[in-house]
Amino acid sequence: MRELGCDGVPKPFERVVRANIGDCHALGQKPITFIRQVQALAACPALASSAAVPEDVRQRAQEILDDCTKSSVGAYSPSAGLQVVRARVAQFLSARDGVRACADDIYLGSGASDVIKAVLTMFVQDVDGKPPAVMIPIPQYPLFSGTLAELGLRQAEYFLAEEQQWALDVDELQRCWSRASQDCAVRALVVINPGNPTGQVLTRENMEQIVKFAYEHNLFLLADEVYQENIVSKPFFSFKKVMHEMGAPYSSMELASFVTCSKGWAAECGQRAGFVELRAAAAAPAFRVARAVMQCPNVLGQCILDCVMQRPAPGDPSYPQFAQELSDIRQVLAERTQTAYETFNSIPGYFCNPIDGSMFAYPRVSIPEAAQAAARELHMSPDEFYCLRLLEETGVCVIPGTGFGQLPGTFHFRTTILHPRDEFQHMMDSIRRFHHDFLQRYS
Amino acid sequence: MRELGCDGVPKPFERVVRANIGDCHALGQKPITFIRQVQALAACPALASSAAVPEDVRQRAQEILDDCTKSSVGAYSPSAGLQVVRARVAQFLSARDGVRACADDIYLGSGASDVIKAVLTMFVQDVDGKPPAVMIPIPQYPLFSGTLAELGLRQAEYFLAEEQQWALDVDELQRCWSRASQDCAVRALVVINPGNPTGQVLTRENMEQIVKFAYEHNLFLLADEVYQENIVSKPFFSFKKVMHEMGAPYSSMELASFVTCSKGWAAECGQRAGFVELRAAAAAPAFRVARAVMQCPNVLGQCILDCVMQRPAPGDPSYPQFAQELSDIRQVLAERTQTAYETFNSIPGYFCNPIDGSMFAYPRVSIPEAAQAAARELHMSPDEFYCLRLLEETGVCVIPGTGFGQLPGTFHFRTTILHPRDEFQHMMDSIRRFHHDFLQRYS
Ligand SMILES: Cc1ncc(COP(=O)(O)O)c(C=O)c1O
Ligand SMILES: Cc1ncc(COP(=O)(O)O)c(C=O)c1O
């Protein structure tokens, strides 16, 4: 699709707008200076004598290097990650949840993808002759379906309730579980909160229902909480906090929760840094062995995680610049989220739930019967047809709902919303105009 | 084992000498300045204006950034790696082998471990109802046994011929294959050259035999060539070059060859950068899809690979320092290799093959019957018992042969040999003294 603009044939648009990938830096967000300075000094400590960097940057880099064997980021770290970083993660989680987190439960990875795959690998064994299955939401982030397929795990799909702001409906969870249980052993439940592609933040009440459901069905809960720092207006409750506050027996349930530096304000996708907090006493030893085979996550990525877990504080030399950069990023997120929500709902035939967080919108689009027929002719789903036309006519590249899943008969696409203001406005205008023309053509 | 020195009980040695892990920086090798400067500038381009770095460093960092989306190492790269880096890899391979390499065959990974696992994953399917098996050497680097176990692949073990300088004996390959073929479909053959833990470089003649064997049995060849830059005195021939020069039908065989920045003169273990050159037209599309699910390898690691593939050249501002650093590293390797070989062979009851390369020695030790009996009492293998005693009495920490595999009835250990000269001499003296006392006690 990206090559569409480059084949020499004149196009009815000036440029391709890539709205297909959740990568803030690729959309022009500037890296956080503090993070990059710490990384640079950790890579090349000799620069400290010649480069203009604040004192807290030097200190932070030194603290990390002190925990590297022979002070080199080129030495393997422990396979779960540097102790100093894991301690900082534990502090962050403790402060976030008001529940003590333990550094021994933290395993750093090469992005969240790496540790998500590692945790899913825990479930590959048959149970009493039944093949294992994992419950995942529809729509979902395709890492889950892709990894389950690669690992030979069955995928049990539950639909998010679009009419209830993409909540998890317990009857639907039950339906999914019962059906999958006919021929599989359902081992785990994946919840993505805040949602990708859906952008909702679950209510606390809904989270409690989910925890109870998982408890009753003896499911291991995988909480993909990578967008927790991308929330605009609601508070974020982690599953760990909710479980803890629900008390026994829920407070001691098994749980894997995922965080990544690819998201949030750092948005350092290319640097591959994330972690899982794994509360699973029985499974931990085998998990540790499997992680050790792969050596360790990249140490400069671990530096970023360290910076994200403990940011510059008021009074630190780096604080003023950091605070400014952070507030700029937050403002962009708040603005785009609001504008996307309003714009999509103002287009006839579009429906979009409130976007609580993440960096996506996932509007539902009604596609006229004539267009659906045209799609069938081309052996495409209607949403694929719609998105391809959108790309060909406007240069706006979004992902059809088919890529994430949707209730049969409904059509969606996912767009990232973090473009610079002009680009974003151009994209919104293009979509509106395109949809208007599309309706005219096919009705 | 590492905690041994810290339990408060007085020990008969001053310090623990870690010789158990192939990690040069952890043993005190200094990072290459050029590499780290490029990384620092790629992470934090603003430093270019204040830091004292040579012009070729700036240029290199800029070339890499020009290939990153919006010039940020924080944007996801293509999942196979940045185009500029893969092109540089292809150039390096073409020059090394005198055979044109293609950037499309190069897939960067988070260390070689990552891509080795990814390639092994290609073989998980049953063939005609038979479970798949992979042939691996004994002794082997445990990544292979560990990954095969995790993926549910059978491991078919062939013994390296210690009496023939750890060559691969075709009769032994045949024995291994025939036996495994009784109940498995043997899919692939792993060869580690130069060897870990064994340190040999295969002769060209032996490589040709191996290629023919793989061809006749329709085996996919996995060439772990990660120590190719750690060779002291022999030339290195890649399997790709040998296959090419053998002509048809061998020149078009499938092959995966692995390289990593953890080894060689860069020795940037903690930075997780490596690649596979995968020549396998049929399997490539599925491989590409599986890699894409995991997003991309860390971009600052990709920078290192770029520097390793194209080093500073005579005339470049960084060249004099680079050349000095490189020659220091090479000299340490050459010295230690020679000294280890001579020392081990001068200890009564020790035998050690010439060490052609890698960074290890794997001497064979005869263990008196009385000591073997003492080991059995403790439910240990004799080599484990020997290494534990060595650790307890001298502080020298090496890995018993049991960890890599060995012909039944023979006993070995693996030691890294890249310590600073004094430390290395201290280690060698400790081992010699220990062995003398050990023999006295148990004979
Ligand atoms: C819901 C969700 N989980 C996990 C990830 C994995 O991110 P990474 O591997 O870059 O940390 C992503 C990335 O987009 C995501 O959207
Ligand atoms: C033979 C061999 N192959 C592969 C590796 C993997 O190294 P890495 O994942 O650090 O690139 C090693 C590391 O020691 C090795 O010795």
Coordinates of C-alpha atoms in Angstrom, one line a residue, chain B residues 19-211:
Chain B
A19 CA 35.3 -18.0 33.2
N20 CA 31.8 -19.4 32.6
I21 CA 30.4 -16.9 30.1
G22 CA 31.5 -15.8 26.6
D23 CA 31.1 -12.1 27.3
C24 CA 34.2 -10.1 26.5
H25 CA 33.1 -6.8 28.0
A26 CA 32.2 -8.6 31.2
L27 CA 35.9 -9.7 31.2
G28 CA 37.1 -6.2 30.8
Q29 CA 37.4 -5.8 27.0
K30 CA 36.8 -2.1 26.2
P31 CA 34.1 -1.2 23.7
I32 CA 35.2 0.1 20.3
T33 CA 35.1 3.8 20.5
F34 CA 33.8 4.3 16.9
I35 CA 30.8 2.1 17.6
R36 CA 29.8 3.8 20.8
Q37 CA 30.1 7.3 19.4
V38 CA 27.9 6.4 16.4
Q39 CA 25.3 5.0 18.8
A40 CA 25.4 8.0 21.0
L41 CA 24.9 10.4 18.1
A42 CA 22.1 8.2 16.6
A43 CA 20.4 8.3 20.0
C44 CA 20.9 12.0 20.6
P45 CA 21.7 13.8 17.4
A46 CA 21.8 17.1 19.3
L47 CA 25.0 16.1 20.9
A48 CA 26.7 16.5 17.6
S49 CA 26.9 20.2 18.1
S50 CA 28.6 20.0 21.5
A51 CA 30.5 16.7 21.8
A52 CA 33.9 16.0 20.5
V53 CA 33.4 13.3 17.9
P54 CA 35.2 12.8 14.6
E55 CA 33.5 13.7 11.3
D56 CA 33.2 10.1 10.1
V57 CA 31.2 9.3 13.2
R58 CA 28.8 12.1 12.5
Q59 CA 28.4 11.0 8.9
R60 CA 27.8 7.4 9.8
A61 CA 25.2 8.3 12.4
Q62 CA 23.5 10.6 9.9
E63 CA 23.4 7.9 7.2
I64 CA 21.6 5.6 9.6
L65 CA 19.2 8.3 10.8
D66 CA 18.4 9.2 7.2
D67 CA 17.0 5.6 6.9
C68 CA 14.9 5.8 10.1
T69 CA 11.4 7.1 9.7
K70 CA 11.4 10.8 10.6
S71 CA 15.1 10.3 11.6
S72 CA 14.3 8.7 14.9
V73 CA 15.8 5.5 16.2
G74 CA 12.5 5.4 18.2
A75 CA 10.4 4.7 15.2
Y76 CA 9.8 1.0 14.3
S77 CA 12.2 -0.1 11.5
P78 CA 11.1 -2.5 8.8
S79 CA 10.9 -5.9 10.6
A80 CA 13.9 -7.3 8.8
G81 CA 15.9 -4.2 9.7
L82 CA 16.8 -0.9 8.2
Q83 CA 17.5 -1.0 4.5
V84 CA 20.8 0.8 4.9
V85 CA 22.1 -1.8 7.4
R86 CA 20.9 -4.8 5.4
A87 CA 22.6 -3.3 2.3
R88 CA 25.8 -3.0 4.3
V89 CA 25.5 -6.6 5.5
A90 CA 25.1 -7.7 1.9
Q91 CA 28.2 -5.8 0.9
F92 CA 30.2 -7.4 3.7
L93 CA 29.0 -10.9 2.8
S94 CA 29.7 -10.4 -0.9
A95 CA 33.2 -9.2 -0.1
R96 CA 33.8 -12.0 2.4
D97 CA 32.7 -14.8 0.1
G98 CA 33.2 -13.6 -3.4
V99 CA 29.5 -14.4 -4.0
R100 CA 26.9 -11.8 -4.4
A101 CA 24.7 -11.6 -1.3
C102 CA 21.3 -10.0 -1.5
A103 CA 19.9 -7.6 1.1
D104 CA 16.5 -9.3 0.8
D105 CA 17.9 -12.5 2.3
I106 CA 19.1 -10.6 5.4
Y107 CA 17.0 -10.5 8.5
L108 CA 18.3 -8.7 11.5
G109 CA 17.5 -10.0 15.0
S110 CA 17.8 -9.3 18.7
G111 CA 21.1 -11.2 18.8
A112 CA 21.8 -14.4 16.9
S113 CA 19.7 -16.2 19.5
D114 CA 16.5 -14.5 18.2
V115 CA 17.0 -15.4 14.6
I116 CA 18.3 -19.0 15.4
K117 CA 15.0 -19.6 17.3
A118 CA 13.0 -18.1 14.5
V119 CA 14.7 -20.3 11.9
L120 CA 14.3 -23.4 14.1
T121 CA 10.6 -22.6 14.4
M122 CA 10.3 -23.2 10.6
F123 CA 10.6 -26.9 11.3
V124 CA 8.0 -27.5 14.0
Q125 CA 5.5 -29.2 11.7
D126 CA 5.2 -33.0 11.6
V127 CA 6.1 -34.6 8.2
D128 CA 3.9 -37.5 7.0
G129 CA 2.9 -38.1 10.6
K130 CA 6.5 -38.2 11.8
P131 CA 7.7 -35.7 14.4
P132 CA 10.4 -33.4 13.1
A133 CA 14.0 -33.7 14.4
V134 CA 17.1 -31.4 14.1
M135 CA 20.7 -32.7 14.1
I136 CA 23.0 -30.9 16.5
P137 CA 26.6 -31.5 17.5
I138 CA 27.7 -32.8 20.9
P139 CA 29.3 -30.9 22.5
Q140 CA 27.0 -28.0 21.5
Y141 CA 26.0 -24.5 22.6
P142 CA 22.9 -25.0 24.8
L143 CA 20.8 -22.5 23.0
F144 CA 20.2 -25.3 20.5
S145 CA 19.1 -28.0 22.9
G146 CA 17.1 -25.4 24.9
T147 CA 15.3 -24.0 21.9
L148 CA 14.5 -27.4 20.4
A149 CA 13.0 -28.5 23.7
E150 CA 10.9 -25.4 24.0
L151 CA 9.6 -25.8 20.5
G152 CA 8.9 -29.5 20.9
L153 CA 11.4 -30.5 18.3
R154 CA 13.4 -33.7 18.6
Q155 CA 17.1 -33.4 19.0
A156 CA 19.3 -35.8 17.0
E157 CA 22.8 -35.7 18.5
Y158 CA 26.0 -36.4 16.5
F159 CA 29.3 -36.4 18.3
L160 CA 32.2 -34.3 17.2
A161 CA 35.4 -36.3 16.7
E162 CA 37.7 -35.0 19.5
E163 CA 40.6 -37.2 18.1
Q164 CA 40.2 -35.4 14.7
Q165 CA 40.3 -31.9 16.1
W166 CA 36.6 -31.8 16.6
A167 CA 35.8 -32.5 13.0
L168 CA 32.4 -33.8 11.8
D169 CA 32.9 -37.4 10.9
V170 CA 30.5 -38.4 8.1
D171 CA 30.0 -41.9 9.4
E172 CA 28.9 -40.4 12.7
L173 CA 26.6 -38.0 10.9
Q174 CA 25.2 -41.0 9.1
R175 CA 24.8 -43.0 12.3
C176 CA 22.9 -40.1 13.9
W177 CA 20.7 -39.6 10.9
S178 CA 19.8 -43.3 10.5
R179 CA 18.9 -43.6 14.1
A180 CA 16.8 -40.5 14.3
S181 CA 15.1 -41.4 11.0
Q182 CA 13.6 -44.5 12.5
D183 CA 10.9 -42.5 14.2
C184 CA 11.4 -38.9 13.1
A185 CA 11.6 -36.8 10.0
V186 CA 15.1 -35.3 10.2
R187 CA 14.7 -31.8 8.8
A188 CA 17.8 -29.8 9.5
L189 CA 21.5 -30.0 10.4
V190 CA 23.1 -27.5 12.8
V191 CA 26.9 -26.9 12.4
I192 CA 28.7 -24.6 14.7
N193 CA 31.9 -23.3 13.0
P194 CA 34.1 -22.1 14.6
G195 CA 32.9 -24.3 17.4
N196 CA 31.5 -23.4 20.8
P197 CA 32.6 -24.8 23.2
T198 CA 35.2 -26.6 21.1
G199 CA 37.0 -23.8 19.4
Q200 CA 37.9 -25.6 16.2
V201 CA 37.7 -24.2 12.7
L202 CA 36.5 -26.9 10.2
T203 CA 38.7 -27.7 7.3
R204 CA 37.4 -26.9 3.9
E205 CA 37.4 -30.6 3.0
N206 CA 35.3 -31.4 6.0
M207 CA 32.9 -28.6 5.1
E208 CA 32.4 -30.1 1.6
Q209 CA 31.7 -33.5 3.1
I210 CA 29.1 -31.9 5.4
V211 CA 27.4 -30.1 2.4

